[in-house]
Coordinates of C-alpha atoms and ligand atoms in Angstrom, one line a residue:
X3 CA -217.1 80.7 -17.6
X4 CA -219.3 77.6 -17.5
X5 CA -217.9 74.8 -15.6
X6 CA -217.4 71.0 -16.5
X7 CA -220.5 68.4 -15.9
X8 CA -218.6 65.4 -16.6
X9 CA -215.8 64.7 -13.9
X10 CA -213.6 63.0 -16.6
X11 CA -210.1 65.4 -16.6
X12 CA -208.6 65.7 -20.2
X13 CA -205.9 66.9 -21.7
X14 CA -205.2 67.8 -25.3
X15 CA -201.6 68.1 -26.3
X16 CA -200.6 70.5 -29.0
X17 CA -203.2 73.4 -30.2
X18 CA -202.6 73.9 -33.5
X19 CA -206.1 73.4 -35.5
X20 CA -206.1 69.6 -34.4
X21 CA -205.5 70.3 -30.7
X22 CA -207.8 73.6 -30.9
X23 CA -210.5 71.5 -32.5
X24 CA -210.2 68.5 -30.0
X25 CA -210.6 71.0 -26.9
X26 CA -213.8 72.5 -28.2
X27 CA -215.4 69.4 -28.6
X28 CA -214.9 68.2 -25.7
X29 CA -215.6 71.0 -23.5
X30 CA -218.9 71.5 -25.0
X31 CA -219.6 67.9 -24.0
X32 CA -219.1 69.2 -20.5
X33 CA -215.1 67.6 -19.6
X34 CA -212.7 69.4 -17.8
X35 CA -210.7 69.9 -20.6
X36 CA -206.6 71.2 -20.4
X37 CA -205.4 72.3 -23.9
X38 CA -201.4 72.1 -23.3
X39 CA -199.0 73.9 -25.8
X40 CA -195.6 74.3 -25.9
X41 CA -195.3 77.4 -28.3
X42 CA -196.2 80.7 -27.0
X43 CA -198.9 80.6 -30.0
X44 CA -202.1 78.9 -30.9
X45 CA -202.8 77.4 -34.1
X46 CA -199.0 75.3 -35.2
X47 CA -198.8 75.4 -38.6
X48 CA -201.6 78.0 -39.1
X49 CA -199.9 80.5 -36.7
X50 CA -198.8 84.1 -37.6
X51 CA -196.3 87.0 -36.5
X52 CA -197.1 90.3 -36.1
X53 CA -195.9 93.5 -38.5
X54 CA -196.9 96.8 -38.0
X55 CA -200.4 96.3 -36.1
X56 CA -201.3 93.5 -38.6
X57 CA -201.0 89.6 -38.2
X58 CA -199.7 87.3 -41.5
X59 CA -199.3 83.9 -41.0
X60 CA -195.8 82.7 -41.3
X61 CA -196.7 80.1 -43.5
X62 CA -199.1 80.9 -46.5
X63 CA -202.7 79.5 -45.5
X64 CA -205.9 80.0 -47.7
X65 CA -209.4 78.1 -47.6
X66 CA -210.9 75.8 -50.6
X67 CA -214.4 76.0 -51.2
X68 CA -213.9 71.6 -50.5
X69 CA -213.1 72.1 -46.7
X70 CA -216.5 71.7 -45.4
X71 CA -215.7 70.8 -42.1
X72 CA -213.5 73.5 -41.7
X73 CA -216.2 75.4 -43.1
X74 CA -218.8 74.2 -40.7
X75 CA -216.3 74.6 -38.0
X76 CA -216.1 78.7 -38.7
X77 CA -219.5 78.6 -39.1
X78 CA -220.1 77.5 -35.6
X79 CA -217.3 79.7 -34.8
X80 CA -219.8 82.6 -36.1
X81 CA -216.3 83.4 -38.4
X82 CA -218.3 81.9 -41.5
X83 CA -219.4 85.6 -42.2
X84 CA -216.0 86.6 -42.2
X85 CA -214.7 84.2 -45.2
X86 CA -214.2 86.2 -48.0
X87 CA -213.6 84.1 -51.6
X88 CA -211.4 85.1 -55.1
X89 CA -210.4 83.6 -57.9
X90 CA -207.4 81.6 -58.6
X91 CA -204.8 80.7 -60.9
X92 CA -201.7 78.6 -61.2
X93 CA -198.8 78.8 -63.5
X94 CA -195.5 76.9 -64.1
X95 CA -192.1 78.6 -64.7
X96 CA -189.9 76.8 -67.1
X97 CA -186.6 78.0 -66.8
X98 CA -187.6 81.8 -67.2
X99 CA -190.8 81.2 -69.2
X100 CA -194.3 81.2 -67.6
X101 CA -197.1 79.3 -68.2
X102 CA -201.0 79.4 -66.9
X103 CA -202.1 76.4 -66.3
X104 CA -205.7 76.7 -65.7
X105 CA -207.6 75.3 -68.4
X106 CA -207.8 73.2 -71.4
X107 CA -206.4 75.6 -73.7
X108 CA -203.5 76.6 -71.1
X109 CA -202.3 73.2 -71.2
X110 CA -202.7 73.2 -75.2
X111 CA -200.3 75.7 -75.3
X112 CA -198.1 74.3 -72.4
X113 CA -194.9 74.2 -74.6
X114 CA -192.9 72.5 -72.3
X115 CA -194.6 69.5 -73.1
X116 CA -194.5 68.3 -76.6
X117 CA -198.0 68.4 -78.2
X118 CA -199.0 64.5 -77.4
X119 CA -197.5 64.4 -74.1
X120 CA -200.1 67.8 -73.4
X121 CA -203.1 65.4 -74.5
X122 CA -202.1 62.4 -71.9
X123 CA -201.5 65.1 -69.1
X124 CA -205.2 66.6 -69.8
X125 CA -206.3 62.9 -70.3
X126 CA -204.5 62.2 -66.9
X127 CA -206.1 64.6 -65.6
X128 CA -209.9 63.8 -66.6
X129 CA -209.2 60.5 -65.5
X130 CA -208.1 61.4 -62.4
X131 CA -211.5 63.1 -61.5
X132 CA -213.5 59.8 -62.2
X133 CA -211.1 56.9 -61.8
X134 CA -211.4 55.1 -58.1
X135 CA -209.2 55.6 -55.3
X136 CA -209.1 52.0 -55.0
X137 CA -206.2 50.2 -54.9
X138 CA -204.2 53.7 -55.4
X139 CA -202.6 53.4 -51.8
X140 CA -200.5 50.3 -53.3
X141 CA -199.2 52.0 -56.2
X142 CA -196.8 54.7 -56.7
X143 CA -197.8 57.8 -58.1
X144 CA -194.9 57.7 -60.5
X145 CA -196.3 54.4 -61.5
X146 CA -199.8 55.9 -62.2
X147 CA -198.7 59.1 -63.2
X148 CA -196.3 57.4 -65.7
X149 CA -199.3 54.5 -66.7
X150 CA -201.8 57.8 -67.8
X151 CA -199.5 60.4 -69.0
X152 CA -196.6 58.5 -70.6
X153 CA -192.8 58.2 -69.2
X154 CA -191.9 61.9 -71.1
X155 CA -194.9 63.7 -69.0
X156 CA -194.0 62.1 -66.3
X157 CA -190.2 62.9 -66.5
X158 CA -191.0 66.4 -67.9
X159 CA -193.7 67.9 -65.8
X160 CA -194.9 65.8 -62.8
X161 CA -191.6 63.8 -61.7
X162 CA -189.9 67.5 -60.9
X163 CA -193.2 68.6 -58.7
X164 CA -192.9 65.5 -56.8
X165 CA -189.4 65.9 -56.6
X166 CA -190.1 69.5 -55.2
X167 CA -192.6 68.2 -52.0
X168 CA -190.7 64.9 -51.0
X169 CA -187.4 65.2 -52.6
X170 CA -186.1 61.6 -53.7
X171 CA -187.8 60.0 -51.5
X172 CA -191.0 60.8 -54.4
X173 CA -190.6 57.3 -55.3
X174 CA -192.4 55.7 -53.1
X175 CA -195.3 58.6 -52.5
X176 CA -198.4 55.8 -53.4
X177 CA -200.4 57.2 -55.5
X178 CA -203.3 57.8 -53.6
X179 CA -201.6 60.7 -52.0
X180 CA -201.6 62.5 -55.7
X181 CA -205.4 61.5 -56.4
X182 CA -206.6 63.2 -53.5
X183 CA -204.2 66.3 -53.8
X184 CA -205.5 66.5 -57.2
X185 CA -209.6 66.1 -56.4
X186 CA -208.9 68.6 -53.4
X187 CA -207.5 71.4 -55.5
X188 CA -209.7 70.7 -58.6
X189 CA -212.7 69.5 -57.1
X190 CA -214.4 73.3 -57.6
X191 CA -216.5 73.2 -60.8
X192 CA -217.3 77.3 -61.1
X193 CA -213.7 77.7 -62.0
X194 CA -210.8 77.9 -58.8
X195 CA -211.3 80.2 -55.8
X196 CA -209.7 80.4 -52.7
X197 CA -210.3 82.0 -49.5
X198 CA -209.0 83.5 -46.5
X199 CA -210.7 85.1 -43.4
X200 CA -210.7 88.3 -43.0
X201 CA -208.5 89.2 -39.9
X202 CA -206.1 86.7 -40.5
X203 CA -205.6 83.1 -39.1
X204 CA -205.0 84.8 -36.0
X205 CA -208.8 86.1 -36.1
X206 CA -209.5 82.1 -35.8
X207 CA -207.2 81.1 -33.2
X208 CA -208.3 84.3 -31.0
X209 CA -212.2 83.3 -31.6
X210 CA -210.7 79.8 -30.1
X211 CA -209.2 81.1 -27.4
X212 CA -212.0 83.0 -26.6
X213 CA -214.9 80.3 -26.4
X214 CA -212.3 78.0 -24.8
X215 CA -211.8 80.4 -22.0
X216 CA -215.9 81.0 -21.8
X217 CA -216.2 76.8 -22.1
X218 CA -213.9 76.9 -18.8
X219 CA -211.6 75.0 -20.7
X220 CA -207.4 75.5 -18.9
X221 CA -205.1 76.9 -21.4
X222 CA -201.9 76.5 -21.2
X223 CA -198.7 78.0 -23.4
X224 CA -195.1 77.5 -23.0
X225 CA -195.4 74.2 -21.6
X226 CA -194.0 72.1 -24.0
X227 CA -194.6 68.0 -23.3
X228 CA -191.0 66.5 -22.4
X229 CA -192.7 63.0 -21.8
X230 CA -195.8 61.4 -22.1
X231 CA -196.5 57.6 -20.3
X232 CA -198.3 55.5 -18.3
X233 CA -198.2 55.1 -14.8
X234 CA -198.0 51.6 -13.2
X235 CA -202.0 51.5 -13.2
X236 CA -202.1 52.1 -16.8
X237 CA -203.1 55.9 -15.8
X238 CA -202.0 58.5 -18.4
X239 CA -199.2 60.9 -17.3
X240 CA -197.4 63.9 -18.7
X241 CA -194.2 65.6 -18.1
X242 CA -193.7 69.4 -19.1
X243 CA -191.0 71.5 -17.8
X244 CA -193.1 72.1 -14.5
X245 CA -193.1 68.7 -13.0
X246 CA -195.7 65.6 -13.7
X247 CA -199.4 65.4 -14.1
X248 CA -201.8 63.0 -14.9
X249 CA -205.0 62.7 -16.5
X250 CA -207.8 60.0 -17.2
X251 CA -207.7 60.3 -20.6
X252 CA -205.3 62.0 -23.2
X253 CA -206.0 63.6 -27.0
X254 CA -202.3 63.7 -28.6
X255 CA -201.9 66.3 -31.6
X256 CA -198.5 66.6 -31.2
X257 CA -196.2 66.3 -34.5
X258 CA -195.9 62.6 -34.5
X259 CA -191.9 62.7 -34.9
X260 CA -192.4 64.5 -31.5
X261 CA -194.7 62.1 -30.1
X262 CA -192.8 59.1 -30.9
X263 CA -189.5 60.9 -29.1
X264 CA -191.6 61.7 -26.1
X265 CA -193.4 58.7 -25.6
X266 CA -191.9 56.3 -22.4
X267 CA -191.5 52.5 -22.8
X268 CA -194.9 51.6 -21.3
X269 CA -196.7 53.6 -23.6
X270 CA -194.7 52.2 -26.4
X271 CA -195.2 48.9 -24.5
X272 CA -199.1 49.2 -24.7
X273 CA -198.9 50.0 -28.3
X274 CA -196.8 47.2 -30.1
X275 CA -198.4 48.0 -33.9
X276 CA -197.7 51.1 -33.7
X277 CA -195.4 52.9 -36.1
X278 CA -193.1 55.3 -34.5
X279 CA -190.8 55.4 -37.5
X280 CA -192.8 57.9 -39.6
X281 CA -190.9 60.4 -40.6
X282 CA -191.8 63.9 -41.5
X283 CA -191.1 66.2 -44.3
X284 CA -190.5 70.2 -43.3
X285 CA -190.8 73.6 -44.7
X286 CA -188.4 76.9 -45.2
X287 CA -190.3 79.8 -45.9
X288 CA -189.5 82.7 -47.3
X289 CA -191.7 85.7 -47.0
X290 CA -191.2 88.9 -49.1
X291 CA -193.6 91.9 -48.7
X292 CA -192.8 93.8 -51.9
X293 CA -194.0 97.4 -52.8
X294 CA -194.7 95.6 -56.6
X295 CA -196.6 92.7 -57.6
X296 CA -194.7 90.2 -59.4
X297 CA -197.7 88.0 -61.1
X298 CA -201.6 87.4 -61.2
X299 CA -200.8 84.0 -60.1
X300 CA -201.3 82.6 -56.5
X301 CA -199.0 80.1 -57.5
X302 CA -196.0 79.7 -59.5
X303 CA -194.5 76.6 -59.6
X304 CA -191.1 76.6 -60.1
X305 CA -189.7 72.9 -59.7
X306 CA -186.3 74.1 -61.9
X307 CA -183.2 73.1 -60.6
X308 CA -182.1 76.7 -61.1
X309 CA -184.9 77.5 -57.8
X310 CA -183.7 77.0 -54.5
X311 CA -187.6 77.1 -53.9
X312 CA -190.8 74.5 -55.2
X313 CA -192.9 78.1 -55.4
X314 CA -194.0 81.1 -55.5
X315 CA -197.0 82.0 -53.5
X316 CA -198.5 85.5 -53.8
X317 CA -201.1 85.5 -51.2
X318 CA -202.0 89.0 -52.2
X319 CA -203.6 88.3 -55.1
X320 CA -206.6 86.2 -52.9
X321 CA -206.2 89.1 -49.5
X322 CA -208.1 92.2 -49.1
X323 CA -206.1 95.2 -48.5
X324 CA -207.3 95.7 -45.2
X325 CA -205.6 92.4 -44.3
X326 CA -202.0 92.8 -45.8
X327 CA -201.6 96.8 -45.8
X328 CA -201.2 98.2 -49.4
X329 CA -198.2 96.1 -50.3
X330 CA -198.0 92.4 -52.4
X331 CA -197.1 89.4 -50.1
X332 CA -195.1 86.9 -51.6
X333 CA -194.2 83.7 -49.9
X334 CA -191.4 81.2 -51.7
X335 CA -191.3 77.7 -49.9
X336 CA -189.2 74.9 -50.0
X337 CA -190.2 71.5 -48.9
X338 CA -187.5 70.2 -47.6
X339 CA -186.3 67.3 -44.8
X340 CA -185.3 68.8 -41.0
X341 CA -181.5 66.9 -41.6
X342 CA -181.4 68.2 -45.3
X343 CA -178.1 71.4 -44.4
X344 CA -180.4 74.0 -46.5
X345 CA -182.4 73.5 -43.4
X346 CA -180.5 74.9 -41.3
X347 CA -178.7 77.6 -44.0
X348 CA -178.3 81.3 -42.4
X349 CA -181.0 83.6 -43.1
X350 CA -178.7 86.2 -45.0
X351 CA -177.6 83.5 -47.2
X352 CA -181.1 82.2 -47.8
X353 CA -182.3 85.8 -48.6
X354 CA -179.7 86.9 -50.3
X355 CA -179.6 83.6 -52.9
X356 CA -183.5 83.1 -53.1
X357 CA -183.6 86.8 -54.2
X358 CA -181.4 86.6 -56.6
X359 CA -182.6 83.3 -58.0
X360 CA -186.0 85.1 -58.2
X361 CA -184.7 88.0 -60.2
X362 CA -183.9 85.6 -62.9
X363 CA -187.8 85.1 -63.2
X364 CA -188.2 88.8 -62.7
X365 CA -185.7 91.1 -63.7
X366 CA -186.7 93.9 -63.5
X367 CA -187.5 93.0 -59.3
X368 CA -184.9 95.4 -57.5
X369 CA -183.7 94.9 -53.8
X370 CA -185.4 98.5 -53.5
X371 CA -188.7 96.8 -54.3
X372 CA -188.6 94.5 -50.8
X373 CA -190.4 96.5 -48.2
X374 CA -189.2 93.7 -45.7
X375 CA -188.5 89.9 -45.6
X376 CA -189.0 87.4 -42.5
X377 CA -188.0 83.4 -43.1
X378 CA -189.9 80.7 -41.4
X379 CA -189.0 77.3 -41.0
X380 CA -191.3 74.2 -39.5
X381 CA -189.3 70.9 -39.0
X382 CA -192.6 68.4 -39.4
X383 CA -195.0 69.3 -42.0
X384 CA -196.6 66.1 -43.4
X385 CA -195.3 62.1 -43.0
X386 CA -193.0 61.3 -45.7
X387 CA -195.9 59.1 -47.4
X388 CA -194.8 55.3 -48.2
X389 CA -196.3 52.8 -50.6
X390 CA -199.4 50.8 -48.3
X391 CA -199.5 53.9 -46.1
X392 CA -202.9 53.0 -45.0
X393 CA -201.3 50.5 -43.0
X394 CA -198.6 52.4 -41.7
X395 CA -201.3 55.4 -40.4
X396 CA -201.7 55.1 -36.8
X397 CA -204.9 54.2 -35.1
X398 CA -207.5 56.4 -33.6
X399 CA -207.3 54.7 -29.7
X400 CA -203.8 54.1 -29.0
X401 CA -204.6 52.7 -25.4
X402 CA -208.1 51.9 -25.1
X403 CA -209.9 54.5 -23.0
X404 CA -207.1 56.2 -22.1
X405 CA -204.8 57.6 -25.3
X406 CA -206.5 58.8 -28.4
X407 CA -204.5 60.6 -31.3
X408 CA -205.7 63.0 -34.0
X409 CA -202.3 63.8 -35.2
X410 CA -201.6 65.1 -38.8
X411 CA -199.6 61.4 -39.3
X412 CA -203.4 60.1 -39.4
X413 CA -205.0 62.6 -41.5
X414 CA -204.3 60.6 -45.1
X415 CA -205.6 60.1 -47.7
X416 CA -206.7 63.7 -46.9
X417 CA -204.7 66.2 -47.5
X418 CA -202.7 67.7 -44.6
X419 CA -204.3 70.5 -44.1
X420 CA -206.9 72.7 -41.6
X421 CA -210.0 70.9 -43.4
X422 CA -207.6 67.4 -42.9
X423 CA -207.0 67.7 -39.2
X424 CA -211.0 68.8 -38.5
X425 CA -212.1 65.9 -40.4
X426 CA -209.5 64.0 -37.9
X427 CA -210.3 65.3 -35.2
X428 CA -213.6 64.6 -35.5
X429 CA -212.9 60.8 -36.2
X430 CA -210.9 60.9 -33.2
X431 CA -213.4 62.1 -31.0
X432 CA -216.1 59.5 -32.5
X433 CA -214.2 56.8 -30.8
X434 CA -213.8 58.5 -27.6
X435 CA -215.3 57.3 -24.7
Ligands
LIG27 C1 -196.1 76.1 -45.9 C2 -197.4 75.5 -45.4 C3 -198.5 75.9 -46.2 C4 -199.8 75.4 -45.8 N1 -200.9 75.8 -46.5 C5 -202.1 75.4 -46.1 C6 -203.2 76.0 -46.6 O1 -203.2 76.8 -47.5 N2 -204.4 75.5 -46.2 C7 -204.5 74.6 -45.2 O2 -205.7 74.3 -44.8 N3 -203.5 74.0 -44.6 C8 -202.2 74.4 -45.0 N4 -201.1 73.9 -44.5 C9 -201.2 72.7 -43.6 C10 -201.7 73.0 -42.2 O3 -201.1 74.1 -41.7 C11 -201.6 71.8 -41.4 O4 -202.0 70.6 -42.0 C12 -202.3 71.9 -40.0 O5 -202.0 73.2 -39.5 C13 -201.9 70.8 -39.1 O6 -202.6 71.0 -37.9 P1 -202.4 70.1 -36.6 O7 -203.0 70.7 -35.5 O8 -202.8 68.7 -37.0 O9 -200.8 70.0 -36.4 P2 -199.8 71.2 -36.1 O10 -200.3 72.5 -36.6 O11 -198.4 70.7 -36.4 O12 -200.0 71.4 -34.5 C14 -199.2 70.7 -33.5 C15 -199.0 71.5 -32.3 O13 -198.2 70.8 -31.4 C16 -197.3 71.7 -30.8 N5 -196.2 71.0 -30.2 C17 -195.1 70.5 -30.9 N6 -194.3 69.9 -30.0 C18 -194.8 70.1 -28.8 C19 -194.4 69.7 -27.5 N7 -193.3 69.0 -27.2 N8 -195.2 70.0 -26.4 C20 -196.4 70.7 -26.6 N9 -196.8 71.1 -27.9 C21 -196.0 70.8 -28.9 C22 -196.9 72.7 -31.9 O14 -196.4 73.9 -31.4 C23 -198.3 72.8 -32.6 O15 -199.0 73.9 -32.1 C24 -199.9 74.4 -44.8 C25 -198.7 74.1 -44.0 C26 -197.5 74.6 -44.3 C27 -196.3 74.3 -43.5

């Protein structure tokens, strides 16, 4: 265990990636670094559960070959070895019809569409690759979307995804969000691949832990933040369930909906600007692990109204065997907002509907074929984005030289994802001092 050099006492609150990230850093600069997590799990969003001596995350998770951060990050990790890549392919379920939508031809075929509105969607998208990202935070992407692909595209094929992620509050997504969603997923030119690490997300957080613990940096789990402030000197202090500490400086990673409820009326004081009324959209999962595969696809959109989910992810088309067991693991997600009552449905009734709104698609699927089934839900995914959102993002320094904050509320135009909250993190960190 190598102690700190520096005699500057820091914590980090929240280790998901973000948090996980942040304490790393840090450490290796020589602080006396306290990574503080109120889970009983590293890695938030990223994190796993455990079936039959194997880890799965409870949320899908895979790697693009555009998250070079993250990339660099495993690499210094010495996980970059362990990265494994396969193709990948997307299709869209029109009532109980699916489509590929992969290439140029797919989308000439995409009957769905009539044959004109398939030309401005491929124009749309060729545009999309080469048009600027400026001024696109001030727009809508149903403005945009509707400007390149027509109003029957729009209303057809993208209004229903956007529907699917933000529900109605799409309208106001700017369309900046879309453009770099889009450049992120199609911004591989050797045709799509995906990756995943072999061992799991869990094989990432453990590496964590592990170089944490050798960088001397304090690790704590179960200690979830109740409070987070100033003292009368302007001296950073936390509450957790044990009592009050304080620290000379603070790196918050914390879902910002939980930030904003934990944070005391100096803090909020010190900060006037700032924007604690971002809200957040969340996630129900539902994870099969079938002993059939149901497509070749790692995604299936389904934005139907005859779906109670957006999707249907089949991670085992891009995981080794090794790393799921000799079974197909099929996750179908809902975006959906924490006060939204199919949040909070019973599990039963979520299986039990989901499964048999999935045998329309598949009908020869038979409750014999589910090996087992687990549903997972997170409360704050990504900020419900807002026209100007730029604006809205909070800062890197909250209070100067004492509360920085690489939260996932910051991470736009990026997307919200691993890759996303490194990049933060590491923008965070710059203006750290
Ligand atoms: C369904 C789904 C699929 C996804 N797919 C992908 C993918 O394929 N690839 C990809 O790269 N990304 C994916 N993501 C996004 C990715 O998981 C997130 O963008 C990323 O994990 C955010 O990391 P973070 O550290 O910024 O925040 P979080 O992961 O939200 O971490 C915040 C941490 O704060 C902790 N915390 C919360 N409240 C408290 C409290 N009061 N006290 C202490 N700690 C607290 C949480 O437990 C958590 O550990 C997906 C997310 C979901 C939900």
């Amino acid at each position: 265990m190598s102690a700190a050099t520096s005699d500057k006492r820091i914590a980090v609150l929240g280790a998901g990636i973000s948090g996980l990230t942040c304490a790393l850093r840090l450490a290796e600069k020589g602080h006396a670094v306290t990574l503080i997590e109120g889970s009983d799990q590293l890695g938030g969003l990223g994190t796993f559960f455990e079936h039959e001596g194997r880890t799965l995350e409870k949320f899908y998770h895979c790697l693009l070959p555009s998250d070079g951060p993250l990339l660099a990050l495993l690499d210094s990790l010495g996980l970059r070895e362990h990265v494994y890549w396969k193709p990948s392919s997307f299709a869209y379920a029109e009532g109980v019809s699916i489509f590929p939508l992969n290439t140029p031809i797919d989308l000439l075929k995409f009957a769905p569409l009539n044959f004109i509105d398939r030309i401005r969607v491929g124009i749309t998208g060729a545009y999309g690759r080469i048009a600027s990202a400026k001024g696109l935070d001030d727009i809508t992407t149903a403005q945009w979307l509707s400007k390149w692909s027509g109003r029957g595209a729009f209303a057809k094929f993208w209004k229903p995804m956007l529907e699917a992620k933000f529900g109605d509050r799409y309208e106001d997504v700017p369309a900046l969000w879309f453009w770099t969603r889009f450049n992120r997923e199609k911004g591989e030119s050797k045709g799509e691949v995906k990756g995943y690490v072999r061992g799991g997300y869990k094989h990432i957080t453990d590496t964590f832990a592990a170089k944490l613990k050798q960088l001397g940096v304090t690790l704590r789990l179960n200690a979830r933040i109740e409070s987070v402030d100033l003292d009368e000197a302007g001296v950073p202090i936390i509450k957790t369930e044990g009592g009050a500490e304080s620290y000379d400086q603070l790196v918050v990673t914390l879902p910002w909906p939980v930030f904003a409820k934990t944070a005391g009326a100096r803090l909020k004081a010190a900060s006037p600007a700032t924007d604690w009324n971002i809200d957040f959209q969340g996630v129900i999962n539902h994870l099969l692990f079938l002993k059939r595969p149901l497509t070749k696809h790692y995604w299936l959109a389904t934005p139907g109204m005859e779906y109670p989910f957006d999707g249907i992810v089949e991670t085992s088309t891009l995981t080794d065997e090794a790393d799921r067991g000799n079974r197909h693991v099929v996750y179908l997600t809902k975006y959906l907002h924490r006060d939204d009552p199919r949040f909070a449905q019973p599990e039963a009734e979520i299986q039990s509907t989901w499964f048999t709104a999935l045998q329309k698609l598949f009908p020869d699927l038979k409750p014999e074929d589910i090996e087992t089934q687990f549903i997972f839900r997170a409360p704050f995914v990504e900020p419900v984005y807002t026209r100007g959102f730029m604006q809205r993002r909070p800062p890197e320094v909250m209070v100067p030289g004492r509360i920085f904050l690489a939260t996932t509320t910051q991470v736009y135009p990026v997307v919200t994802s691993w890759n996303g909250s490194v990049i933060q993190a590491t923008r965070t960190l710059e203006s750290l001092v």
